[in-house]
Amino acid sequence: MAHFHIDHSALVGESPDKTKAAEQTPPKAEFQNVFDFPDFVEMRPQLRSAVHTVAAESFDQPVLPVKIERMAVALEEQMERETRKYEQQTFVYANQKTEVNDLIRLYTHVLQVISRTTAIDTDIEDLIFAVNSTRRDLQKLPTHTGTGPLYDADSAREIIPDTFYDLVIRQLAQPYFLTNDHEMKRKNVTKKGQHLVARMTAYAFRDWDAYLTHEYDAQHLVKNERNLSDFDYYEKSKNVELKYADKAYAQVFADTYQDFLNLLVPTYLERFEIQTTPLPKELQQNAKLRIQLQTAVRKHFLIDDAGYEHVMDAPTTEINNKYKFYEENF
């Protein structure tokens, strides 16, 4: 949700002195989330390695590497999802105290693992600063009465309204709406539209690095499969490439987000985080800016005159043509 300053002194008739004093109060510091730091792409491999160590140390006895890997993936996802939840929430409900304390302990353990290295260079120092900043901001969150949602690893991840992914997906869904109000509700969108929204939402939360690793593993299995005819080898290889061709969306989303950043920061906003910054309604209603943002989406998603995106057309055609050539000439 967007936050707006309300002049309470004007509403209740307080004295100008009190109003002036309120204006001199330092602004509240923004929550620092390691997952949103500008250099996080470079930090992520080191953070992932530290989380892997934390996962390994959570077992009292030796276990299979695959079990450690699954634990590491689950811990990293939990760290990011819970951190974003509390960043957006800005406080901790009474029933969430144990959860947030466990999250803080996880950050502390990760910090300890990172700090163990004997070769602390600038990159490690940056990561230590980012992790510790996030940990400290979690510790500073105020507690509120009442109850709030607790982490559920099996629950579907939801995109925050009016953030980057929400704005883009709403535009991509335009041709599939059944009603003129264009509300993003299941009953208002065709089956194909529901499928598109679900797929784009999955892309918003996909770990593309891990996805590329899965593709490499699949290719490796085909290359090492014995007694395959040339035709079967090409067919299996083609199917792997087609299955993972949607990795193209990673770059498309990245390029679109960069255009949004260039348009919004610093002209309209001080910052625009990809997952957590809602675009204020008054900016969405700015006709010039709205057209510019929509144009960026149309350009990168190759949207046609009817409103349909065509990101996969070229990659799919290229893969099919490549293997058709192989099958006909080798």
mmCIF file of C-alpha atoms in Angstrom:
data_model
loop_
_atom_site.group_PDB
_atom_site.id
_atom_site.type_symbol
_atom_site.label_atom_id
_atom_site.label_comp_id
_atom_site.label_asym_id
_atom_site.label_seq_id
_atom_site.Cartn_x
_atom_site.Cartn_y
_atom_site.Cartn_z
ATOM 1 C CA MET A 1 0.000 0.000 0.000
ATOM 2 C CA ALA A 2 1.181 3.540 -0.634
ATOM 3 C CA HIS A 3 1.759 5.715 2.411
ATOM 4 C CA PHE A 4 0.770 9.389 2.536
ATOM 5 C CA HIS A 5 1.546 12.070 5.121
ATOM 6 C CA ILE A 6 -1.536 13.491 6.842
ATOM 7 C CA ASP A 7 -1.234 16.882 8.567
ATOM 8 C CA HIS A 8 -2.891 15.899 11.845
ATOM 9 C CA SER A 9 -2.202 19.308 13.390
ATOM 10 C CA ALA A 10 -4.328 20.983 10.741
ATOM 11 C CA LEU A 11 -7.131 18.497 11.350
ATOM 12 C CA VAL A 12 -7.255 18.896 15.127
ATOM 13 C CA GLY A 13 -6.231 22.548 15.357
ATOM 14 C CA GLU A 14 -2.865 22.135 17.105
ATOM 15 C CA SER A 15 -0.580 25.109 17.493
ATOM 16 C CA PRO A 16 1.943 26.037 14.766
ATOM 17 C CA ASP A 17 4.774 25.289 17.212
ATOM 18 C CA LYS A 18 3.703 21.675 17.551
ATOM 19 C CA THR A 19 3.349 21.413 13.800
ATOM 20 C CA LYS A 20 6.845 22.781 13.323
ATOM 21 C CA ALA A 21 8.227 20.353 15.881
ATOM 22 C CA ALA A 22 6.548 17.461 14.101
ATOM 23 C CA GLU A 23 8.044 18.588 10.806
ATOM 24 C CA GLN A 24 11.504 18.546 12.364
ATOM 25 C CA THR A 25 11.153 14.884 13.455
ATOM 26 C CA PRO A 26 13.659 12.808 11.475
ATOM 27 C CA PRO A 27 11.985 10.579 8.867
ATOM 28 C CA LYS A 28 11.734 6.881 9.661
ATOM 29 C CA ALA A 29 14.611 4.900 8.158
ATOM 30 C CA GLU A 30 13.693 2.480 5.377
ATOM 31 C CA PHE A 31 13.895 -1.258 5.982
ATOM 32 C CA GLN A 32 17.113 -2.667 4.512
ATOM 33 C CA ASN A 33 16.471 -5.995 2.807
ATOM 34 C CA VAL A 34 19.541 -7.951 1.688
ATOM 35 C CA PHE A 35 17.501 -9.428 -1.177
ATOM 36 C CA ASP A 36 16.950 -5.935 -2.601
ATOM 37 C CA PHE A 37 20.496 -4.586 -2.325
ATOM 38 C CA PRO A 38 21.809 -3.248 -5.687
ATOM 39 C CA ASP A 39 24.678 -5.759 -5.713
ATOM 40 C CA PHE A 40 22.622 -8.751 -4.596
ATOM 41 C CA VAL A 41 23.220 -10.620 -7.863
ATOM 42 C CA GLU A 42 26.911 -10.713 -6.970
ATOM 43 C CA MET A 43 26.164 -11.466 -3.306
ATOM 44 C CA ARG A 44 23.772 -14.349 -3.909
ATOM 45 C CA PRO A 45 26.289 -17.165 -4.560
ATOM 46 C CA GLN A 46 28.096 -16.364 -1.293
ATOM 47 C CA LEU A 47 24.844 -16.067 0.633
ATOM 48 C CA ARG A 48 23.634 -19.344 -0.876
ATOM 49 C CA SER A 49 26.875 -21.052 0.152
ATOM 50 C CA ALA A 50 26.463 -19.797 3.727
ATOM 51 C CA VAL A 51 22.852 -20.998 3.868
ATOM 52 C CA HIS A 52 24.027 -24.386 2.574
ATOM 53 C CA THR A 53 26.494 -24.577 5.480
ATOM 54 C CA VAL A 54 23.735 -23.651 7.936
ATOM 55 C CA ALA A 55 21.608 -26.442 6.481
ATOM 56 C CA ALA A 56 24.433 -28.965 6.808
ATOM 57 C CA GLU A 57 25.045 -27.956 10.425
ATOM 58 C CA SER A 58 21.369 -28.396 11.292
ATOM 59 C CA PHE A 59 21.714 -32.192 11.124
ATOM 60 C CA ASP A 60 23.040 -34.060 14.165
ATOM 61 C CA GLN A 61 24.421 -36.902 12.070
ATOM 62 C CA PRO A 62 25.693 -37.367 8.502
ATOM 63 C CA VAL A 63 22.976 -37.346 5.831
ATOM 64 C CA LEU A 64 22.868 -37.627 2.059
ATOM 65 C CA PRO A 65 23.986 -34.482 0.169
ATOM 66 C CA VAL A 66 20.585 -34.263 -1.540
ATOM 67 C CA LYS A 67 18.901 -33.870 1.856
ATOM 68 C CA ILE A 68 21.212 -30.992 2.738
ATOM 69 C CA GLU A 69 20.548 -29.392 -0.643
ATOM 70 C CA ARG A 70 16.780 -29.556 -0.152
ATOM 71 C CA MET A 71 17.108 -28.045 3.317
ATOM 72 C CA ALA A 72 19.305 -25.240 1.945
ATOM 73 C CA VAL A 73 16.818 -24.386 -0.817
ATOM 74 C CA ALA A 74 13.950 -24.373 1.707
ATOM 75 C CA LEU A 75 15.873 -22.149 4.146
ATOM 76 C CA GLU A 76 16.826 -19.631 1.467
ATOM 77 C CA GLU A 77 13.243 -19.396 0.225
ATOM 78 C CA GLN A 78 11.968 -19.027 3.781
ATOM 79 C CA MET A 79 14.497 -16.263 4.499
ATOM 80 C CA GLU A 80 13.430 -14.254 1.484
ATOM 81 C CA ARG A 81 9.684 -14.766 1.856
ATOM 82 C CA GLU A 82 9.599 -13.991 5.580
ATOM 83 C CA THR A 83 11.904 -10.985 5.199
ATOM 84 C CA ARG A 84 9.697 -9.508 2.482
ATOM 85 C CA LYS A 85 6.598 -10.180 4.574
ATOM 86 C CA TYR A 86 7.911 -8.258 7.564
ATOM 87 C CA GLU A 87 9.340 -5.504 5.374
ATOM 88 C CA GLN A 88 5.906 -4.962 3.859
ATOM 89 C CA GLN A 89 4.081 -5.401 7.171
ATOM 90 C CA THR A 90 6.439 -2.980 9.038
ATOM 91 C CA PHE A 91 5.659 -4.565 12.426
ATOM 92 C CA VAL A 92 5.272 -7.929 14.160
ATOM 93 C CA TYR A 93 1.951 -9.322 15.409
ATOM 94 C CA ALA A 94 1.997 -10.899 18.853
ATOM 95 C CA ASN A 95 1.611 -14.410 17.448
ATOM 96 C CA GLN A 96 4.560 -13.825 15.075
ATOM 97 C CA LYS A 97 7.171 -13.146 17.769
ATOM 98 C CA THR A 98 8.553 -16.685 17.753
ATOM 99 C CA GLU A 99 8.660 -16.746 13.953
ATOM 100 C CA VAL A 100 10.539 -13.458 13.629
ATOM 101 C CA ASN A 101 12.939 -14.435 16.436
ATOM 102 C CA ASP A 102 13.701 -17.676 14.587
ATOM 103 C CA LEU A 103 14.287 -15.653 11.421
ATOM 104 C CA ILE A 104 16.679 -13.343 13.270
ATOM 105 C CA ARG A 105 18.551 -16.366 14.629
ATOM 106 C CA LEU A 106 18.821 -17.729 11.088
ATOM 107 C CA TYR A 107 20.336 -14.441 9.915
ATOM 108 C CA THR A 108 22.721 -14.527 12.876
ATOM 109 C CA HIS A 109 23.846 -18.067 12.015
ATOM 110 C CA VAL A 110 24.328 -17.101 8.354
ATOM 111 C CA LEU A 111 26.342 -14.062 9.451
ATOM 112 C CA GLN A 112 28.557 -16.246 11.627
ATOM 113 C CA VAL A 113 29.213 -18.643 8.740
ATOM 114 C CA ILE A 114 30.103 -15.814 6.348
ATOM 115 C CA SER A 115 32.454 -14.279 8.914
ATOM 116 C CA ARG A 116 34.401 -17.528 9.348
ATOM 117 C CA THR A 117 36.267 -17.106 6.083
ATOM 118 C CA THR A 118 39.918 -16.188 6.458
ATOM 119 C CA ALA A 119 39.904 -14.123 3.256
ATOM 120 C CA ILE A 120 37.436 -11.312 3.884
ATOM 121 C CA ASP A 121 37.535 -9.108 0.797
ATOM 122 C CA THR A 122 35.343 -6.206 -0.257
ATOM 123 C CA ASP A 123 32.608 -8.505 -1.599
ATOM 124 C CA ILE A 124 32.420 -10.399 1.695
ATOM 125 C CA GLU A 125 32.351 -7.125 3.627
ATOM 126 C CA ASP A 126 29.430 -5.914 1.484
ATOM 127 C CA LEU A 127 27.535 -9.143 2.123
ATOM 128 C CA ILE A 128 28.201 -8.985 5.872
ATOM 129 C CA PHE A 129 26.919 -5.397 5.917
ATOM 130 C CA ALA A 130 23.767 -6.305 3.957
ATOM 131 C CA VAL A 131 22.937 -9.383 6.061
ATOM 132 C CA ASN A 132 23.592 -7.583 9.334
ATOM 133 C CA SER A 133 21.537 -4.550 8.255
ATOM 134 C CA THR A 134 18.574 -6.810 7.499
ATOM 135 C CA ARG A 135 18.990 -8.653 10.800
ATOM 136 C CA ARG A 136 19.097 -5.390 12.779
ATOM 137 C CA ASP A 137 16.039 -3.958 11.010
ATOM 138 C CA LEU A 138 14.107 -7.143 11.829
ATOM 139 C CA GLN A 139 15.097 -6.683 15.472
ATOM 140 C CA LYS A 140 13.787 -3.102 15.437
ATOM 141 C CA LEU A 141 10.290 -3.957 14.181
ATOM 142 C CA PRO A 142 7.609 -2.919 16.712
ATOM 143 C CA THR A 143 5.100 -5.432 18.070
ATOM 144 C CA HIS A 144 1.349 -5.043 17.517
ATOM 145 C CA THR A 145 -1.513 -6.815 19.224
ATOM 146 C CA GLY A 146 -3.630 -9.190 17.212
ATOM 147 C CA THR A 147 -2.716 -12.069 14.942
ATOM 148 C CA GLY A 148 -1.051 -12.202 11.543
ATOM 149 C CA PRO A 149 -0.136 -14.853 8.963
ATOM 150 C CA LEU A 150 2.598 -17.347 9.786
ATOM 151 C CA TYR A 151 4.963 -18.820 7.235
ATOM 152 C CA ASP A 152 3.682 -21.785 5.282
ATOM 153 C CA ALA A 153 6.188 -23.291 2.859
ATOM 154 C CA ASP A 154 3.367 -24.900 0.853
ATOM 155 C CA SER A 155 1.278 -21.771 0.449
ATOM 156 C CA ALA A 156 1.179 -19.980 -2.865
ATOM 157 C CA ARG A 157 3.256 -16.840 -3.019
ATOM 158 C CA GLU A 158 1.214 -13.734 -3.688
ATOM 159 C CA ILE A 159 2.337 -10.666 -5.574
ATOM 160 C CA ILE A 160 1.852 -7.415 -3.651
ATOM 161 C CA PRO A 161 -0.777 -5.231 -5.384
ATOM 162 C CA ASP A 162 0.511 -2.371 -7.570
ATOM 163 C CA THR A 163 4.129 -3.555 -7.495
ATOM 164 C CA PHE A 164 6.129 -4.116 -10.685
ATOM 165 C CA TYR A 165 5.014 -7.692 -11.367
ATOM 166 C CA ASP A 166 1.379 -6.874 -10.591
ATOM 167 C CA LEU A 167 1.376 -3.962 -13.034
ATOM 168 C CA VAL A 168 3.004 -6.017 -15.797
ATOM 169 C CA ILE A 169 0.819 -9.094 -15.342
ATOM 170 C CA ARG A 170 -2.351 -6.990 -15.282
ATOM 171 C CA GLN A 171 -1.367 -5.509 -18.652
ATOM 172 C CA LEU A 172 -0.555 -8.939 -20.120
ATOM 173 C CA ALA A 173 -3.953 -10.222 -18.952
ATOM 174 C CA GLN A 174 -5.920 -7.486 -20.730
ATOM 175 C CA PRO A 175 -6.991 -9.568 -23.779
ATOM 176 C CA TYR A 176 -8.378 -12.303 -21.519
ATOM 177 C CA PHE A 177 -10.811 -10.280 -19.406
ATOM 178 C CA LEU A 178 -14.482 -11.269 -19.613
ATOM 179 C CA THR A 179 -15.889 -8.090 -18.049
ATOM 180 C CA ASN A 180 -15.288 -4.419 -18.675
ATOM 181 C CA ASP A 181 -14.200 -3.654 -15.085
ATOM 182 C CA HIS A 182 -10.942 -5.595 -15.699
ATOM 183 C CA GLU A 183 -10.695 -6.769 -12.089
ATOM 184 C CA MET A 184 -8.049 -9.454 -11.567
ATOM 185 C CA LYS A 185 -10.460 -12.088 -10.308
ATOM 186 C CA ARG A 186 -10.721 -15.672 -11.544
ATOM 187 C CA LYS A 187 -14.334 -15.252 -12.704
ATOM 188 C CA ASN A 188 -13.343 -12.216 -14.794
ATOM 189 C CA VAL A 189 -10.579 -13.977 -16.771
ATOM 190 C CA THR A 190 -10.767 -16.740 -19.385
ATOM 191 C CA LYS A 191 -9.127 -20.121 -18.770
ATOM 192 C CA LYS A 192 -6.196 -19.147 -20.992
ATOM 193 C CA GLY A 193 -5.907 -15.895 -19.082
ATOM 194 C CA GLN A 194 -5.873 -17.731 -15.750
ATOM 195 C CA HIS A 195 -3.099 -19.959 -17.080
ATOM 196 C CA LEU A 196 -1.086 -16.931 -18.228
ATOM 197 C CA VAL A 197 -1.466 -15.174 -14.861
ATOM 198 C CA ALA A 198 -0.412 -18.320 -12.984
ATOM 199 C CA ARG A 199 2.597 -18.785 -15.259
ATOM 200 C CA MET A 200 3.748 -15.157 -14.999
ATOM 201 C CA THR A 201 3.288 -15.233 -11.227
ATOM 202 C CA ALA A 202 5.517 -18.315 -11.080
ATOM 203 C CA TYR A 203 8.151 -16.458 -13.131
ATOM 204 C CA ALA A 204 8.012 -13.563 -10.651
ATOM 205 C CA PHE A 205 9.236 -15.853 -7.879
ATOM 206 C CA ARG A 206 11.361 -18.285 -9.896
ATOM 207 C CA ASP A 207 15.021 -18.717 -8.991
ATOM 208 C CA TRP A 208 16.374 -18.495 -12.528
ATOM 209 C CA ASP A 209 19.900 -19.552 -11.497
ATOM 210 C CA ALA A 210 18.550 -22.814 -10.108
ATOM 211 C CA TYR A 211 16.338 -23.203 -13.195
ATOM 212 C CA LEU A 212 19.380 -23.020 -15.492
ATOM 213 C CA THR A 213 21.099 -25.625 -13.325
ATOM 214 C CA HIS A 214 18.120 -27.950 -13.820
ATOM 215 C CA GLU A 215 18.374 -27.401 -17.575
ATOM 216 C CA TYR A 216 22.067 -28.260 -17.527
ATOM 217 C CA ASP A 217 21.355 -31.435 -15.547
ATOM 218 C CA ALA A 218 18.658 -32.475 -18.030
ATOM 219 C CA GLN A 219 21.004 -31.887 -20.964
ATOM 220 C CA HIS A 220 23.743 -33.848 -19.203
ATOM 221 C CA LEU A 221 21.425 -36.839 -18.737
ATOM 222 C CA VAL A 222 20.605 -36.911 -22.448
ATOM 223 C CA LYS A 223 24.276 -36.649 -23.451
ATOM 224 C CA ASN A 224 25.143 -39.587 -21.209
ATOM 225 C CA GLU A 225 22.246 -41.800 -22.223
ATOM 226 C CA ARG A 226 23.585 -44.853 -24.045
ATOM 227 C CA ASN A 227 22.492 -46.532 -27.262
ATOM 228 C CA LEU A 228 20.489 -43.591 -28.576
ATOM 229 C CA SER A 229 20.044 -43.238 -32.317
ATOM 230 C CA ASP A 230 20.888 -39.836 -33.776
ATOM 231 C CA PHE A 231 17.183 -39.146 -34.259
ATOM 232 C CA ASP A 232 16.327 -40.030 -30.636
ATOM 233 C CA TYR A 233 19.240 -37.962 -29.352
ATOM 234 C CA TYR A 234 18.116 -34.900 -31.307
ATOM 235 C CA GLU A 235 14.481 -35.378 -30.246
ATOM 236 C CA LYS A 236 15.376 -35.658 -26.571
ATOM 237 C CA SER A 237 17.747 -32.678 -26.776
ATOM 238 C CA LYS A 238 15.109 -30.624 -28.572
ATOM 239 C CA ASN A 239 12.487 -31.445 -25.938
ATOM 240 C CA VAL A 240 14.844 -30.329 -23.162
ATOM 241 C CA GLU A 241 15.529 -27.022 -24.902
ATOM 242 C CA LEU A 242 11.824 -26.443 -25.548
ATOM 243 C CA LYS A 243 10.994 -27.238 -21.921
ATOM 244 C CA TYR A 244 13.443 -24.633 -20.640
ATOM 245 C CA ALA A 245 12.988 -22.085 -23.439
ATOM 246 C CA ASP A 246 10.823 -19.969 -21.150
ATOM 247 C CA LYS A 247 14.042 -18.821 -19.460
ATOM 248 C CA ALA A 248 13.706 -16.016 -22.033
ATOM 249 C CA TYR A 249 11.235 -14.373 -19.652
ATOM 250 C CA ALA A 250 14.014 -13.779 -17.112
ATOM 251 C CA GLN A 251 15.702 -11.280 -19.430
ATOM 252 C CA VAL A 252 12.392 -9.816 -20.600
ATOM 253 C CA PHE A 253 11.281 -9.094 -17.034
ATOM 254 C CA ALA A 254 14.737 -7.714 -16.194
ATOM 255 C CA ASP A 255 14.745 -5.354 -19.200
ATOM 256 C CA THR A 256 11.186 -4.195 -18.490
ATOM 257 C CA TYR A 257 12.025 -3.528 -14.827
ATOM 258 C CA GLN A 258 15.070 -1.491 -15.890
ATOM 259 C CA ASP A 259 12.835 0.670 -18.098
ATOM 260 C CA PHE A 260 10.444 1.158 -15.163
ATOM 261 C CA LEU A 261 13.387 2.211 -12.980
ATOM 262 C CA ASN A 262 14.622 4.698 -15.570
ATOM 263 C CA LEU A 263 11.147 6.251 -15.820
ATOM 264 C CA LEU A 264 10.335 6.331 -12.100
ATOM 265 C CA VAL A 265 13.618 6.951 -10.261
ATOM 266 C CA PRO A 266 14.403 9.668 -9.305
ATOM 267 C CA THR A 267 11.800 11.673 -11.244
ATOM 268 C CA TYR A 268 8.804 10.297 -9.340
ATOM 269 C CA LEU A 269 10.144 7.982 -6.614
ATOM 270 C CA GLU A 270 13.316 7.702 -4.542
ATOM 271 C CA ARG A 271 13.354 3.925 -5.049
ATOM 272 C CA PHE A 272 11.299 1.280 -6.799
ATOM 273 C CA GLU A 273 12.034 -2.251 -5.578
ATOM 274 C CA ILE A 274 10.890 -5.002 -7.907
ATOM 275 C CA GLN A 275 8.929 -7.035 -5.338
ATOM 276 C CA THR A 276 7.922 -4.604 -2.609
ATOM 277 C CA THR A 277 7.360 -1.031 -3.859
ATOM 278 C CA PRO A 278 3.726 -0.321 -4.843
ATOM 279 C CA LEU A 279 3.294 2.369 -7.465
ATOM 280 C CA PRO A 280 1.082 5.065 -5.866
ATOM 281 C CA LYS A 281 -2.363 5.431 -7.419
ATOM 282 C CA GLU A 282 -1.753 9.059 -8.381
ATOM 283 C CA LEU A 283 1.215 7.952 -10.499
ATOM 284 C CA GLN A 284 -0.840 5.191 -12.110
ATOM 285 C CA GLN A 285 -3.366 7.872 -13.039
ATOM 286 C CA ASN A 286 -0.670 10.097 -14.582
ATOM 287 C CA ALA A 287 -1.579 9.689 -18.261
ATOM 288 C CA LYS A 288 1.900 10.389 -19.653
ATOM 289 C CA LEU A 289 3.664 8.063 -17.215
ATOM 290 C CA ARG A 290 1.035 5.335 -17.634
ATOM 291 C CA ILE A 291 1.559 5.331 -21.411
ATOM 292 C CA GLN A 292 5.350 5.232 -20.970
ATOM 293 C CA LEU A 293 5.155 2.236 -18.607
ATOM 294 C CA GLN A 294 2.701 0.416 -20.865
ATOM 295 C CA THR A 295 4.953 1.087 -23.849
ATOM 296 C CA ALA A 296 7.882 -0.518 -22.024
ATOM 297 C CA VAL A 297 5.810 -3.663 -21.408
ATOM 298 C CA ARG A 298 4.593 -3.762 -25.012
ATOM 299 C CA LYS A 299 8.150 -3.412 -26.340
ATOM 300 C CA HIS A 300 9.815 -6.117 -24.267
ATOM 301 C CA PHE A 301 6.935 -8.622 -24.257
ATOM 302 C CA LEU A 302 6.403 -8.157 -28.017
ATOM 303 C CA ILE A 303 2.709 -7.386 -27.543
ATOM 304 C CA ASP A 304 0.683 -7.296 -30.751
ATOM 305 C CA ASP A 305 -2.168 -4.960 -31.672
ATOM 306 C CA ALA A 306 -4.683 -7.296 -30.029
ATOM 307 C CA GLY A 307 -2.786 -7.203 -26.734
ATOM 308 C CA TYR A 308 -1.215 -10.685 -26.824
ATOM 309 C CA GLU A 309 2.454 -11.210 -25.898
ATOM 310 C CA HIS A 310 4.828 -13.186 -28.144
ATOM 311 C CA VAL A 311 8.014 -13.701 -26.109
ATOM 312 C CA MET A 312 8.207 -17.417 -26.891
ATOM 313 C CA ASP A 313 7.641 -17.206 -30.644
ATOM 314 C CA ALA A 314 11.250 -16.595 -31.692
ATOM 315 C CA PRO A 315 12.981 -18.978 -29.211
ATOM 316 C CA THR A 316 10.585 -21.825 -30.047
ATOM 317 C CA THR A 317 10.959 -21.325 -33.803
ATOM 318 C CA GLU A 318 14.750 -21.147 -33.504
ATOM 319 C CA ILE A 319 14.946 -24.406 -31.525
ATOM 320 C CA ASN A 320 12.634 -26.282 -33.896
ATOM 321 C CA ASN A 321 14.501 -25.043 -36.973
ATOM 322 C CA LYS A 322 17.876 -25.937 -35.465
ATOM 323 C CA TYR A 323 16.923 -29.541 -34.765
ATOM 324 C CA LYS A 324 15.111 -29.891 -38.069
ATOM 325 C CA PHE A 325 18.392 -28.942 -39.741
ATOM 326 C CA TYR A 326 20.322 -31.451 -37.582
ATOM 327 C CA GLU A 327 17.894 -34.280 -38.368
ATOM 328 C CA GLU A 328 17.996 -33.573 -42.101
ATOM 329 C CA ASN A 329 21.751 -33.123 -42.451
ATOM 330 C CA PHE A 330 23.495 -35.291 -39.848
#
